[in-house]
Coordinates of C-alpha atoms in Angstrom, one line a residue:
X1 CA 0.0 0.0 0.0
X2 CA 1.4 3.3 -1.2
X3 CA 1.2 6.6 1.2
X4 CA 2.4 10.0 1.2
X5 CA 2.2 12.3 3.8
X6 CA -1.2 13.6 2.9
X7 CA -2.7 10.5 3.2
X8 CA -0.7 9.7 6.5
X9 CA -2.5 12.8 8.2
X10 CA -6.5 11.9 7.0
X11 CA -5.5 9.2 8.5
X12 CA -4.2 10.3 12.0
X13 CA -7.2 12.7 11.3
X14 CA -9.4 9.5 11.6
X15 CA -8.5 8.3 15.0
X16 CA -10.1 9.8 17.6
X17 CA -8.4 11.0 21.0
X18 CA -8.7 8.6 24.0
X19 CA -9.7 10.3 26.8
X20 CA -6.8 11.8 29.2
X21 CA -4.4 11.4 26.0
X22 CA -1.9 13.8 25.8
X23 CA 0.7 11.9 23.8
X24 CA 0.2 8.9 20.9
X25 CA 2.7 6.8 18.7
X26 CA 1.7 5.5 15.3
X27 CA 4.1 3.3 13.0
X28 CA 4.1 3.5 9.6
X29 CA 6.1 1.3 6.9
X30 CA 6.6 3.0 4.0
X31 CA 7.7 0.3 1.7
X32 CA 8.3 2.4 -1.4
X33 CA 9.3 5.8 -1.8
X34 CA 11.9 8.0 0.1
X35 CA 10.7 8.4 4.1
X36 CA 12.7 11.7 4.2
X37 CA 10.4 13.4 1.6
X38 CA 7.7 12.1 3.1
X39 CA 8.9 13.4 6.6
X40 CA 10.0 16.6 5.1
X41 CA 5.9 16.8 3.9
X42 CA 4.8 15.9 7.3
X43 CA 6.1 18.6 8.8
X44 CA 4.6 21.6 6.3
X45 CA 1.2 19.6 5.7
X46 CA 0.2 19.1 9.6
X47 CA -1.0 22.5 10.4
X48 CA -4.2 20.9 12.3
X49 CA -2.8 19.2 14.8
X50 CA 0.8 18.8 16.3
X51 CA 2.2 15.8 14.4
X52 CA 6.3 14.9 14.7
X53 CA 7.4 12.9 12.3
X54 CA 10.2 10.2 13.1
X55 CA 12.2 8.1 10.4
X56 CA 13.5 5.1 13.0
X57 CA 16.7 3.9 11.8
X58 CA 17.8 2.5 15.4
X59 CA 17.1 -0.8 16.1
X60 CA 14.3 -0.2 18.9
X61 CA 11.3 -1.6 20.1
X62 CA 12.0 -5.3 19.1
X63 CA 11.8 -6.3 23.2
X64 CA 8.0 -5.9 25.2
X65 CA 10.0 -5.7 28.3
X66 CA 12.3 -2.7 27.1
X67 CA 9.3 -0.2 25.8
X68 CA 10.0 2.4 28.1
X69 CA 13.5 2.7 27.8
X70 CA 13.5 2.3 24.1
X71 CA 10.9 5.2 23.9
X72 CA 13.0 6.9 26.2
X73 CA 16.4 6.7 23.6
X74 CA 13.7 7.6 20.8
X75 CA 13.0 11.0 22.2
X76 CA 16.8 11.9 23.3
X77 CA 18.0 10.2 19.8
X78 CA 15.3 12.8 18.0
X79 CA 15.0 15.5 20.6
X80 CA 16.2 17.9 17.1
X81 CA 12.7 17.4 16.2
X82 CA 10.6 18.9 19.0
X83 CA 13.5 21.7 19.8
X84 CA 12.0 23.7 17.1
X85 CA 8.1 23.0 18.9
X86 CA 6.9 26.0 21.2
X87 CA 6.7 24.9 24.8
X88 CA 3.2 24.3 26.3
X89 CA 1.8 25.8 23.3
X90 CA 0.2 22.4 22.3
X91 CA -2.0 20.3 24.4
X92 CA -1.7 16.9 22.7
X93 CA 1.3 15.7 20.1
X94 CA 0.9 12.5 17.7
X95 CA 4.3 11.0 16.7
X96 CA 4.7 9.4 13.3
X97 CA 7.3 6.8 13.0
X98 CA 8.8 6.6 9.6
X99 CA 9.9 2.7 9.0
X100 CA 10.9 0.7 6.1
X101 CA 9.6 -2.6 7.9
X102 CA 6.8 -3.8 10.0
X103 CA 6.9 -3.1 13.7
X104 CA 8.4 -5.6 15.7
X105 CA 5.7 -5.8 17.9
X106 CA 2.0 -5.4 18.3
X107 CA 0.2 -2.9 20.0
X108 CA 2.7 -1.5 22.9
X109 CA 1.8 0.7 26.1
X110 CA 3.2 2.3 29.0
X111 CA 3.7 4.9 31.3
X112 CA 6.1 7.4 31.1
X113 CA 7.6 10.7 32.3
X114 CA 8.2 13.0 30.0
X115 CA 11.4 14.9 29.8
X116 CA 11.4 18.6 31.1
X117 CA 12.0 19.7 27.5
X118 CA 9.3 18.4 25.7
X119 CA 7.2 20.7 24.3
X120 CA 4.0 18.9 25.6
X121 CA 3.7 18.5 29.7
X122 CA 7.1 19.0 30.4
X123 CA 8.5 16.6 32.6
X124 CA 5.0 15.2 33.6
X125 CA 3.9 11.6 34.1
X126 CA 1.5 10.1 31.2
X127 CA 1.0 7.1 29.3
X128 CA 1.5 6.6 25.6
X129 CA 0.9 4.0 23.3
X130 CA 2.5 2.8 19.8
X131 CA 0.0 1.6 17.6
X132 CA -0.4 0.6 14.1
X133 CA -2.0 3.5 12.6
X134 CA -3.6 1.7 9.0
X135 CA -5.1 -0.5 11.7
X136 CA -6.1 2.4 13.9
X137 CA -7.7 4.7 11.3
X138 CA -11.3 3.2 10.3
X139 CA -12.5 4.8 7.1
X140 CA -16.1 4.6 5.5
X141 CA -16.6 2.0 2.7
X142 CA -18.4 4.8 0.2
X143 CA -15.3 6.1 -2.5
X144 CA -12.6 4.7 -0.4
X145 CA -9.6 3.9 -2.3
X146 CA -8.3 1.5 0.0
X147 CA -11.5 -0.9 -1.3
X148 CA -10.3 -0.8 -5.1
X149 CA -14.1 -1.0 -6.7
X150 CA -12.2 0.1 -9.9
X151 CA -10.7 -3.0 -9.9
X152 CA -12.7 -5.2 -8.7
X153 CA -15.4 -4.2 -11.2
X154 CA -12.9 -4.6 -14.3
X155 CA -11.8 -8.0 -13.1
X156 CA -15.6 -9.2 -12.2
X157 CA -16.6 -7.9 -15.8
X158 CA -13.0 -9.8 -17.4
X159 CA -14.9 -12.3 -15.2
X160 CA -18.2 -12.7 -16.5
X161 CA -17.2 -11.7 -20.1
X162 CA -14.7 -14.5 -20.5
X163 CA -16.9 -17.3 -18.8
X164 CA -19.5 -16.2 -21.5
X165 CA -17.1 -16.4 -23.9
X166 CA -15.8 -20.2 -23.5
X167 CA -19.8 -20.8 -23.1
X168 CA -19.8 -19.7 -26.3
X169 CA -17.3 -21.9 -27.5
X170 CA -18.6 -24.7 -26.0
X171 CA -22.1 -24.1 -27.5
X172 CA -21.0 -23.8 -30.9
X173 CA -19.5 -27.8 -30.8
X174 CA -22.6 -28.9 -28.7
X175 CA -25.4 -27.1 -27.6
X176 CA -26.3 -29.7 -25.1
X177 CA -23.3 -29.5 -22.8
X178 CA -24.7 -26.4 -21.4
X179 CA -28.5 -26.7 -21.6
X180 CA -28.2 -28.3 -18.0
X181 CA -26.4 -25.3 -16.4
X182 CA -28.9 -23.1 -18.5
X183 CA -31.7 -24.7 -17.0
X184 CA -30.6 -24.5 -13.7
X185 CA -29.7 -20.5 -13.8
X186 CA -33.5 -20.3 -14.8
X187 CA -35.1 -23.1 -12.7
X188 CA -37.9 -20.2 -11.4
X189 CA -38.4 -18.6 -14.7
X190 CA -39.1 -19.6 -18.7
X191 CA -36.5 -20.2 -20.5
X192 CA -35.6 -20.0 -24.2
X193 CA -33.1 -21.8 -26.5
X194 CA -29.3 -21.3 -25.7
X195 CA -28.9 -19.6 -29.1
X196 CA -31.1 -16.7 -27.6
X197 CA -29.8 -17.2 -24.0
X198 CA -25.8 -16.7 -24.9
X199 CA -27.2 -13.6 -27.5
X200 CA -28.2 -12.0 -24.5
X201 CA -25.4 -12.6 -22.0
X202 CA -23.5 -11.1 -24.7
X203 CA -25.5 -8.1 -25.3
X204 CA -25.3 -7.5 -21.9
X205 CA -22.1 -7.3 -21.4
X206 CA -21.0 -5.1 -25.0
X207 CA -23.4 -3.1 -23.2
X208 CA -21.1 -1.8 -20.6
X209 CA -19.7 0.9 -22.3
X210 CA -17.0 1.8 -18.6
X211 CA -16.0 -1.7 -16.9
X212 CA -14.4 0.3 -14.2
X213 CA -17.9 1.5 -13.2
X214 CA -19.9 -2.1 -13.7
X215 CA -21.4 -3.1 -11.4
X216 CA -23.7 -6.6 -11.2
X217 CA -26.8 -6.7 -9.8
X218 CA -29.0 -10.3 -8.8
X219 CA -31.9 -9.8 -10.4
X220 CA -31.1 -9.1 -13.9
X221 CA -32.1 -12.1 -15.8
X222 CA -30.0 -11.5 -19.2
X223 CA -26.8 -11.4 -17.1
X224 CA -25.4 -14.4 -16.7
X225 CA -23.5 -13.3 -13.9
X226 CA -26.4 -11.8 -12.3
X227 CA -28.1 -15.4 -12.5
X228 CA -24.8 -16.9 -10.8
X229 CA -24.8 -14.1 -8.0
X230 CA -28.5 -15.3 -7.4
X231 CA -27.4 -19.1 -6.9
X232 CA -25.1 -17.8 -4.5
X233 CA -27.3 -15.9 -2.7
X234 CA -30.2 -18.9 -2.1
X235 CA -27.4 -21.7 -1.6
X236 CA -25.7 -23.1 0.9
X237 CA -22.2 -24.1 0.5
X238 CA -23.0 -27.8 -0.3
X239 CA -25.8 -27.0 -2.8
X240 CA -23.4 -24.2 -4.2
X241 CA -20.7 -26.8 -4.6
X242 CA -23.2 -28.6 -6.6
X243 CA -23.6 -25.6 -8.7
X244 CA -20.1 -25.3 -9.0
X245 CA -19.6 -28.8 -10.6
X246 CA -22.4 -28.2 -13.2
X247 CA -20.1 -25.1 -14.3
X248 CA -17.3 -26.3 -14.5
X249 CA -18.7 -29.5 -16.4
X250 CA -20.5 -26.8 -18.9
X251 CA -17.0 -25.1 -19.1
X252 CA -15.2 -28.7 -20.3
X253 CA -13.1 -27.8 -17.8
X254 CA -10.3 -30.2 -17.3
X255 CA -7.6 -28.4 -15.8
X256 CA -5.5 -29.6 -12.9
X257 CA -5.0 -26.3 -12.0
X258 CA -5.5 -25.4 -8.2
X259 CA -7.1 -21.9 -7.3
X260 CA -6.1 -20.4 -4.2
X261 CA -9.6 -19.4 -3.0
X262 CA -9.7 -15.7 -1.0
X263 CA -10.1 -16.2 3.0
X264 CA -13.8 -15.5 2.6
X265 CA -14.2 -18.8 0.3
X266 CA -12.4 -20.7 2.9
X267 CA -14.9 -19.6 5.6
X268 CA -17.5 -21.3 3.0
X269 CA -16.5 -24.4 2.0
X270 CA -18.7 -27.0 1.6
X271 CA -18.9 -29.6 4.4
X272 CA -17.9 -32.6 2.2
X273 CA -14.8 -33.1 0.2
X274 CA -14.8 -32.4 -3.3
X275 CA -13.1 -33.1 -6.4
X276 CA -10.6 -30.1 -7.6
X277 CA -12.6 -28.6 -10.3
X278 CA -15.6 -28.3 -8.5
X279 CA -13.6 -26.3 -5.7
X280 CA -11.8 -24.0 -8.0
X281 CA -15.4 -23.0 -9.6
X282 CA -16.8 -22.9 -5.7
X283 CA -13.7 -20.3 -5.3
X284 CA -14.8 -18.6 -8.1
X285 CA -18.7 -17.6 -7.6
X286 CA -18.3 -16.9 -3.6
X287 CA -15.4 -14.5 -4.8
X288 CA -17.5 -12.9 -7.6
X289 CA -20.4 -12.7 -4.6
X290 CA -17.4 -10.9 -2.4
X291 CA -16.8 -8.3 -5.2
X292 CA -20.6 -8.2 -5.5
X293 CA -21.4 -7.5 -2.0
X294 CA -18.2 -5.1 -1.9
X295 CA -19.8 -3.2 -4.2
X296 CA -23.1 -2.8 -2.8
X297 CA -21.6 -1.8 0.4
X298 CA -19.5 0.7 -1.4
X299 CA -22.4 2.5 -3.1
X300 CA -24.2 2.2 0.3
X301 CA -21.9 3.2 2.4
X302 CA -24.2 5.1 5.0
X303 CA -25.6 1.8 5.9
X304 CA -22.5 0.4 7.1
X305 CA -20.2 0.7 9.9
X306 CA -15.9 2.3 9.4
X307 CA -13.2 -0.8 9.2
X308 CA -9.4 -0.5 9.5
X309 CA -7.8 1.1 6.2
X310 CA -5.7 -2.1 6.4
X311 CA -8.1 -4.6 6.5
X312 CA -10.3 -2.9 3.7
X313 CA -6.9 -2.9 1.6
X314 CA -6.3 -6.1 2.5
X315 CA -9.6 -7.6 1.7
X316 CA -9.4 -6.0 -2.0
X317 CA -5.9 -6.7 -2.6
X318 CA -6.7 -10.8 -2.0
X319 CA -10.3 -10.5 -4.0
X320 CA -8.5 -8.9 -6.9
X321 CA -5.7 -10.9 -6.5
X322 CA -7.8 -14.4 -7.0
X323 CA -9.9 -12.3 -9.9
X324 CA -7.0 -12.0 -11.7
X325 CA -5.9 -15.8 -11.2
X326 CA -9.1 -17.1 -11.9
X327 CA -9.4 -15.3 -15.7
X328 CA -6.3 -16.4 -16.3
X329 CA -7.5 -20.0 -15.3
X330 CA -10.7 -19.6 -17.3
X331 CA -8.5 -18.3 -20.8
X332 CA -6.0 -20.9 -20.4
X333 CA -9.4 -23.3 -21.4
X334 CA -9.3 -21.6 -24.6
X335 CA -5.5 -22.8 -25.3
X336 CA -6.7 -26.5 -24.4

């Protein structure tokens, strides 16, 4: 994940004092870029609210049991930085520490007395904390980059145009191969002959005219992925997994490919053991569901509660990550 220092302070911006607090610690790993420009940035761009920023190049805080002292070298090591700070003129101060790796350790606390020139209670006794601060800043779902709709809406349409494609394909050796997945998709409404159906799952999708801004819905019945999302929705995992073989037996898949399925499929898996292709296909509709239900909560962001910047990153990075490996999956079926 890529930050500068503007997005470093909407993010500080985003976690809320703790009552008494007078002094906080967030790390930061800044794996690309240079951590003195983005320093150098911190310091013009944090006009709101005191914020020091630290690039740690000591080897500190890799020891629970040596906190207070390693804090302590920290503030003597740096005290340059908060020379330049007017005394007492600030009530609270948020220190940003700069590193190129992860924190050694998790969430750290302790008391502490502060050192008579610190520009923030002077030589008083608080408490402070070091924290990870993309887990400590909780942004809303609605146009938050850290979710990647873009993406996930290009690879969920790569998704469904591709699967329609190789349909396609399959229909023009042998129409029957597919009429049972067909039938199934409809099961609660008429139906008409697979020529028609495929004509328009493919309109539907040269409809699109920006895939960064598709988005699916389950009720639309000339959208085949629309018809998939609605399996999802009314199965459980064993009956999904039963779904899940019928498409990839429509697909002629015979791949001995493994997908590795996003955490979410995991939580899902079907209670019996099944063959391979059945779980790569399982892997793919509960991830196209993911993306699905990303989405919705994206657009309807009022209706849902803040989450960690990391875990929302997180989340889209491994959902577009398995996208991307399962339509390359599906195109390597055109090579066989």
């Amino acid at each position: 994940m890529n930050l500068d220092a503007h997005s470093i302070i909407d993010y500080v911006g985003k976690v809320p004092w703790r009552s008494n607090e007078c002094i906080r610690v967030f790390w930061v790993k800044i794996s690309e870029g240079s951590r003195t420009i983005i320093s150098e940035h911190l310091d013009t761009l944090s006009s709101q609210e005191l914020i020091v920023p630290i690039i740690l190049r000591d080897v500190l805080f890799v020891n629970a049991n040596a906190v207070l002292s390693d804090f302590n070298k920290l503030l003597e090591g740096n005290k340059s930085c908060f020379d330049k700070i007017e005394k007492n003129k600030y009530q609270q101060i948020t220190i940003i520490l700069l590193l190129k790796e992860d924190f050694k350790l998790s969430q750290i606390s302790s008391p502490i007395v502060l050192p008579r020139w610190f520009p923030v209670l002077s030589g008083a006794e608080t408490f402070f904390r070091i924290s990870d601060l993309l887990l400590s800043a909780e942004v809303d779902l609605l146009h938050c980059p850290e979710a990647g709709i873009e993406r996930l809406a290009i690879a969920l349409y790569d998704l469904e145009s591709n699967v329609i494609k190789r349909l396609r394909e399959v229909e023009s050796k042998d129409s029957r191969l597919i009429r049972s997945l067909i039938d199934t998709l409809y099961s609660e409404s008429k139906t008409g002959s697979t020529e028609t159906i495929l004509n328009n799952f493919e309109k539907t999708t040269e409809a699109v005219t920006d895939p960064t801004a598709y988005r699916p819905t389950a009720s639309k019945t000339t959208s085949l992925l629309s018809l998939l999302l609605k399996q999802v929705l009314k199965s459980s995992p064993d009956q999904l997994a039963s779904m899940a073989k019928k498409l990839s037996e429509a697909m002629i898949d015979q791949s001995t490919e493994s997908l590795k399925p996003t955490i979410f499929a995991i939580m899902l898996r079907p209670s019996n053991k099944v063959e391979n292709l059945t779980r790569n296909w399982h892997s793919i509709l509960i991830a196209a569901y993911q993306a699905y239900q990303l989405m919705n909560a994206s657009a309807h962001a009022g209706e849902y509660p803040s989450y960690p910047v990391s875990l929302i990153h997180s989340n889209s990075r491994d959902l577009v990550r398995f996208l991307s490996e399962a339509n390359k999956y599906i195109c390597c079926l055109f090579e066989e």
